[in-house]
Amino acid sequence: MNIDDFYSIKEEKELVKYFSNEGIKIKLKEPSDPYDILIKEKKVGIEIHNSTPKYGDLVTRHKVKPALVRLRILEANFLTKKKELNKFFVIINEKWRQGKYIDELIEKENKNVKILFTNFKDKWEEKIGQEILKNT
């Protein structure tokens, strides 16, 4: 078995496979983990959220989808400020870049949290994986 066999969500599996091919050790995922992926040696958490917003999601913070995206960013801030993790990457669909309330959080983020946008197509995991490795 490969480590990516322990991940059932497509995007997580793709990124874990990329890291595995690069020789990066990933912690086995447990249901109680506050991240999707952990690069063990560097204490780097990664959360992947591939929802796409509808128009209403981009103009308010009070709907479920934007709340879930905001929650992931706030949780990343919390975990790095508490020093549980050295860095945290939140990977979200590029369409969220247009959202005012997501943008507000990104402006307030700490230096140990990085928001990465992608379309989750065309070998996205390689581009994002390289960006993560470059910044850890």
PDB file of C-alpha atoms in Angstrom:
ATOM      1  CA  MET A   1       0.000   0.000   0.000  1.00  0.00           C
ATOM      2  CA  ASN A   2       1.027   3.568  -0.645  1.00  0.00           C
ATOM      3  CA  ILE A   3       0.314   6.447   1.721  1.00  0.00           C
ATOM      4  CA  ASP A   4      -2.091   8.005  -0.779  1.00  0.00           C
ATOM      5  CA  ASP A   5      -4.231   4.854  -0.450  1.00  0.00           C
ATOM      6  CA  PHE A   6      -5.206   6.148   3.001  1.00  0.00           C
ATOM      7  CA  TYR A   7      -6.786   9.280   1.512  1.00  0.00           C
ATOM      8  CA  SER A   8     -10.221   9.004  -0.056  1.00  0.00           C
ATOM      9  CA  ILE A   9     -10.780  12.601  -1.171  1.00  0.00           C
ATOM     10  CA  LYS A  10      -9.488  13.054  -4.720  1.00  0.00           C
ATOM     11  CA  GLU A  11      -7.604  16.327  -4.172  1.00  0.00           C
ATOM     12  CA  GLU A  12      -5.955  15.131  -0.967  1.00  0.00           C
ATOM     13  CA  LYS A  13      -4.937  11.881  -2.644  1.00  0.00           C
ATOM     14  CA  GLU A  14      -3.388  13.747  -5.596  1.00  0.00           C
ATOM     15  CA  LEU A  15      -1.318  16.058  -3.402  1.00  0.00           C
ATOM     16  CA  VAL A  16      -0.204  13.260  -1.059  1.00  0.00           C
ATOM     17  CA  LYS A  17       0.875  11.212  -4.077  1.00  0.00           C
ATOM     18  CA  TYR A  18       2.905  14.173  -5.363  1.00  0.00           C
ATOM     19  CA  PHE A  19       4.653  14.595  -1.993  1.00  0.00           C
ATOM     20  CA  SER A  20       5.274  10.868  -1.736  1.00  0.00           C
ATOM     21  CA  ASN A  21       6.889  10.858  -5.187  1.00  0.00           C
ATOM     22  CA  GLU A  22       9.117  13.724  -4.001  1.00  0.00           C
ATOM     23  CA  GLY A  23      10.237  11.691  -0.976  1.00  0.00           C
ATOM     24  CA  ILE A  24       8.319  13.834   1.538  1.00  0.00           C
ATOM     25  CA  LYS A  25       7.023  11.962   4.591  1.00  0.00           C
ATOM     26  CA  ILE A  26       3.348  12.511   5.298  1.00  0.00           C
ATOM     27  CA  LYS A  27       1.569  11.609   8.540  1.00  0.00           C
ATOM     28  CA  LEU A  28      -1.264   9.104   8.181  1.00  0.00           C
ATOM     29  CA  LYS A  29      -4.539  10.970   8.376  1.00  0.00           C
ATOM     30  CA  GLU A  30      -6.674  10.524  11.467  1.00  0.00           C
ATOM     31  CA  PRO A  31     -10.283  11.685  11.794  1.00  0.00           C
ATOM     32  CA  SER A  32      -9.420  14.051  14.666  1.00  0.00           C
ATOM     33  CA  ASP A  33      -6.629  15.860  12.777  1.00  0.00           C
ATOM     34  CA  PRO A  34      -7.316  19.599  12.260  1.00  0.00           C
ATOM     35  CA  TYR A  35      -5.768  19.444   8.768  1.00  0.00           C
ATOM     36  CA  ASP A  36      -5.987  17.219   5.711  1.00  0.00           C
ATOM     37  CA  ILE A  37      -2.253  16.609   5.302  1.00  0.00           C
ATOM     38  CA  LEU A  38       0.714  16.979   7.647  1.00  0.00           C
ATOM     39  CA  ILE A  39       4.324  17.099   6.479  1.00  0.00           C
ATOM     40  CA  LYS A  40       5.726  15.474   9.607  1.00  0.00           C
ATOM     41  CA  GLU A  41       9.346  16.591   9.630  1.00  0.00           C
ATOM     42  CA  LYS A  42       8.524  20.251   9.150  1.00  0.00           C
ATOM     43  CA  LYS A  43       5.256  20.392  11.124  1.00  0.00           C
ATOM     44  CA  VAL A  44       3.435  21.870   8.142  1.00  0.00           C
ATOM     45  CA  GLY A  45      -0.331  21.473   7.931  1.00  0.00           C
ATOM     46  CA  ILE A  46      -2.282  21.573   4.698  1.00  0.00           C
ATOM     47  CA  GLU A  47      -6.016  21.995   4.278  1.00  0.00           C
ATOM     48  CA  ILE A  48      -7.652  21.520   0.880  1.00  0.00           C
ATOM     49  CA  HIS A  49     -11.096  22.965   0.248  1.00  0.00           C
ATOM     50  CA  ASN A  50     -12.447  22.620  -3.273  1.00  0.00           C
ATOM     51  CA  SER A  51     -15.849  24.213  -3.063  1.00  0.00           C
ATOM     52  CA  THR A  52     -16.860  26.768  -5.659  1.00  0.00           C
ATOM     53  CA  PRO A  53     -18.805  29.849  -4.677  1.00  0.00           C
ATOM     54  CA  LYS A  54     -22.042  31.027  -6.178  1.00  0.00           C
ATOM     55  CA  TYR A  55     -22.638  34.763  -6.485  1.00  0.00           C
ATOM     56  CA  GLY A  56     -24.356  35.035  -3.087  1.00  0.00           C
ATOM     57  CA  ASP A  57     -21.418  33.320  -1.412  1.00  0.00           C
ATOM     58  CA  LEU A  58     -19.075  36.097  -2.508  1.00  0.00           C
ATOM     59  CA  VAL A  59     -21.043  38.980  -1.016  1.00  0.00           C
ATOM     60  CA  THR A  60     -21.733  37.742   2.510  1.00  0.00           C
ATOM     61  CA  ARG A  61     -19.931  35.846   5.219  1.00  0.00           C
ATOM     62  CA  HIS A  62     -23.169  34.451   6.625  1.00  0.00           C
ATOM     63  CA  LYS A  63     -23.736  31.567   4.237  1.00  0.00           C
ATOM     64  CA  VAL A  64     -22.445  28.050   4.790  1.00  0.00           C
ATOM     65  CA  LYS A  65     -19.842  27.871   1.998  1.00  0.00           C
ATOM     66  CA  PRO A  66     -17.991  31.097   2.828  1.00  0.00           C
ATOM     67  CA  ALA A  67     -18.194  30.218   6.512  1.00  0.00           C
ATOM     68  CA  LEU A  68     -16.457  26.900   5.844  1.00  0.00           C
ATOM     69  CA  VAL A  69     -13.680  28.577   3.865  1.00  0.00           C
ATOM     70  CA  ARG A  70     -13.245  31.245   6.545  1.00  0.00           C
ATOM     71  CA  LEU A  71     -13.194  28.566   9.242  1.00  0.00           C
ATOM     72  CA  ARG A  72     -10.268  26.809   7.572  1.00  0.00           C
ATOM     73  CA  ILE A  73      -8.274  30.031   7.391  1.00  0.00           C
ATOM     74  CA  LEU A  74      -9.063  30.946  10.998  1.00  0.00           C
ATOM     75  CA  GLU A  75      -8.154  27.447  12.167  1.00  0.00           C
ATOM     76  CA  ALA A  76      -4.812  27.706  10.348  1.00  0.00           C
ATOM     77  CA  ASN A  77      -4.143  31.009  12.135  1.00  0.00           C
ATOM     78  CA  PHE A  78      -5.032  29.449  15.481  1.00  0.00           C
ATOM     79  CA  LEU A  79      -2.832  26.363  15.034  1.00  0.00           C
ATOM     80  CA  THR A  80       0.224  28.357  13.979  1.00  0.00           C
ATOM     81  CA  LYS A  81      -0.203  30.996  16.680  1.00  0.00           C
ATOM     82  CA  LYS A  82      -0.485  28.256  19.305  1.00  0.00           C
ATOM     83  CA  LYS A  83       2.773  26.875  17.852  1.00  0.00           C
ATOM     84  CA  GLU A  84       1.237  23.444  17.199  1.00  0.00           C
ATOM     85  CA  LEU A  85       2.361  23.837  13.589  1.00  0.00           C
ATOM     86  CA  ASN A  86       5.188  25.837  12.046  1.00  0.00           C
ATOM     87  CA  LYS A  87       3.308  26.641   8.843  1.00  0.00           C
ATOM     88  CA  PHE A  88      -0.110  26.045   7.405  1.00  0.00           C
ATOM     89  CA  PHE A  89      -1.247  26.152   3.794  1.00  0.00           C
ATOM     90  CA  VAL A  90      -4.925  26.507   2.948  1.00  0.00           C
ATOM     91  CA  ILE A  91      -5.629  25.516  -0.651  1.00  0.00           C
ATOM     92  CA  ILE A  92      -8.910  26.798  -2.040  1.00  0.00           C
ATOM     93  CA  ASN A  93     -10.591  27.122  -5.396  1.00  0.00           C
ATOM     94  CA  GLU A  94      -9.399  30.212  -7.277  1.00  0.00           C
ATOM     95  CA  LYS A  95     -12.987  31.445  -7.618  1.00  0.00           C
ATOM     96  CA  TRP A  96     -12.927  32.358  -3.909  1.00  0.00           C
ATOM     97  CA  ARG A  97     -10.325  35.029  -4.712  1.00  0.00           C
ATOM     98  CA  GLN A  98     -13.240  37.259  -5.758  1.00  0.00           C
ATOM     99  CA  GLY A  99     -14.872  37.066  -2.325  1.00  0.00           C
ATOM    100  CA  LYS A 100     -14.553  40.214  -0.223  1.00  0.00           C
ATOM    101  CA  TYR A 101     -14.835  38.377   3.097  1.00  0.00           C
ATOM    102  CA  ILE A 102     -12.260  35.762   2.186  1.00  0.00           C
ATOM    103  CA  ASP A 103      -9.945  38.529   1.041  1.00  0.00           C
ATOM    104  CA  GLU A 104     -10.321  40.281   4.409  1.00  0.00           C
ATOM    105  CA  LEU A 105      -8.985  37.220   6.191  1.00  0.00           C
ATOM    106  CA  ILE A 106      -6.097  36.818   3.796  1.00  0.00           C
ATOM    107  CA  GLU A 107      -5.015  40.397   4.479  1.00  0.00           C
ATOM    108  CA  LYS A 108      -5.001  39.663   8.225  1.00  0.00           C
ATOM    109  CA  GLU A 109      -3.246  36.316   7.987  1.00  0.00           C
ATOM    110  CA  ASN A 110      -0.047  35.713   9.865  1.00  0.00           C
ATOM    111  CA  LYS A 111       3.242  35.011   8.108  1.00  0.00           C
ATOM    112  CA  ASN A 112       2.993  31.316   8.925  1.00  0.00           C
ATOM    113  CA  VAL A 113      -0.302  30.869   7.058  1.00  0.00           C
ATOM    114  CA  LYS A 114      -0.393  30.959   3.288  1.00  0.00           C
ATOM    115  CA  ILE A 115      -3.523  30.812   1.158  1.00  0.00           C
ATOM    116  CA  LEU A 116      -3.004  29.152  -2.218  1.00  0.00           C
ATOM    117  CA  PHE A 117      -5.555  29.378  -5.000  1.00  0.00           C
ATOM    118  CA  THR A 118      -5.923  26.801  -7.761  1.00  0.00           C
ATOM    119  CA  ASN A 119      -8.436  25.561 -10.301  1.00  0.00           C
ATOM    120  CA  PHE A 120      -7.744  21.930  -9.314  1.00  0.00           C
ATOM    121  CA  LYS A 121      -7.013  21.077 -12.963  1.00  0.00           C
ATOM    122  CA  ASP A 122      -4.000  20.458 -15.200  1.00  0.00           C
ATOM    123  CA  LYS A 123      -1.541  18.962 -12.684  1.00  0.00           C
ATOM    124  CA  TRP A 124      -2.541  21.469 -10.031  1.00  0.00           C
ATOM    125  CA  GLU A 125      -0.944  19.244  -7.377  1.00  0.00           C
ATOM    126  CA  GLU A 126       2.490  19.698  -8.925  1.00  0.00           C
ATOM    127  CA  LYS A 127       2.227  23.494  -9.010  1.00  0.00           C
ATOM    128  CA  ILE A 128       0.816  23.714  -5.494  1.00  0.00           C
ATOM    129  CA  GLY A 129       3.181  21.034  -4.164  1.00  0.00           C
ATOM    130  CA  GLN A 130       6.191  22.920  -5.519  1.00  0.00           C
ATOM    131  CA  GLU A 131       4.917  26.151  -4.006  1.00  0.00           C
ATOM    132  CA  ILE A 132       4.503  24.476  -0.604  1.00  0.00           C
ATOM    133  CA  LEU A 133       7.947  22.877  -0.700  1.00  0.00           C
ATOM    134  CA  LYS A 134       9.521  26.172  -1.771  1.00  0.00           C
ATOM    135  CA  ASN A 135       7.915  27.945   1.213  1.00  0.00           C
ATOM    136  CA  THR A 136       8.682  25.433   3.983  1.00  0.00           C
TER     137      THR A 136
END
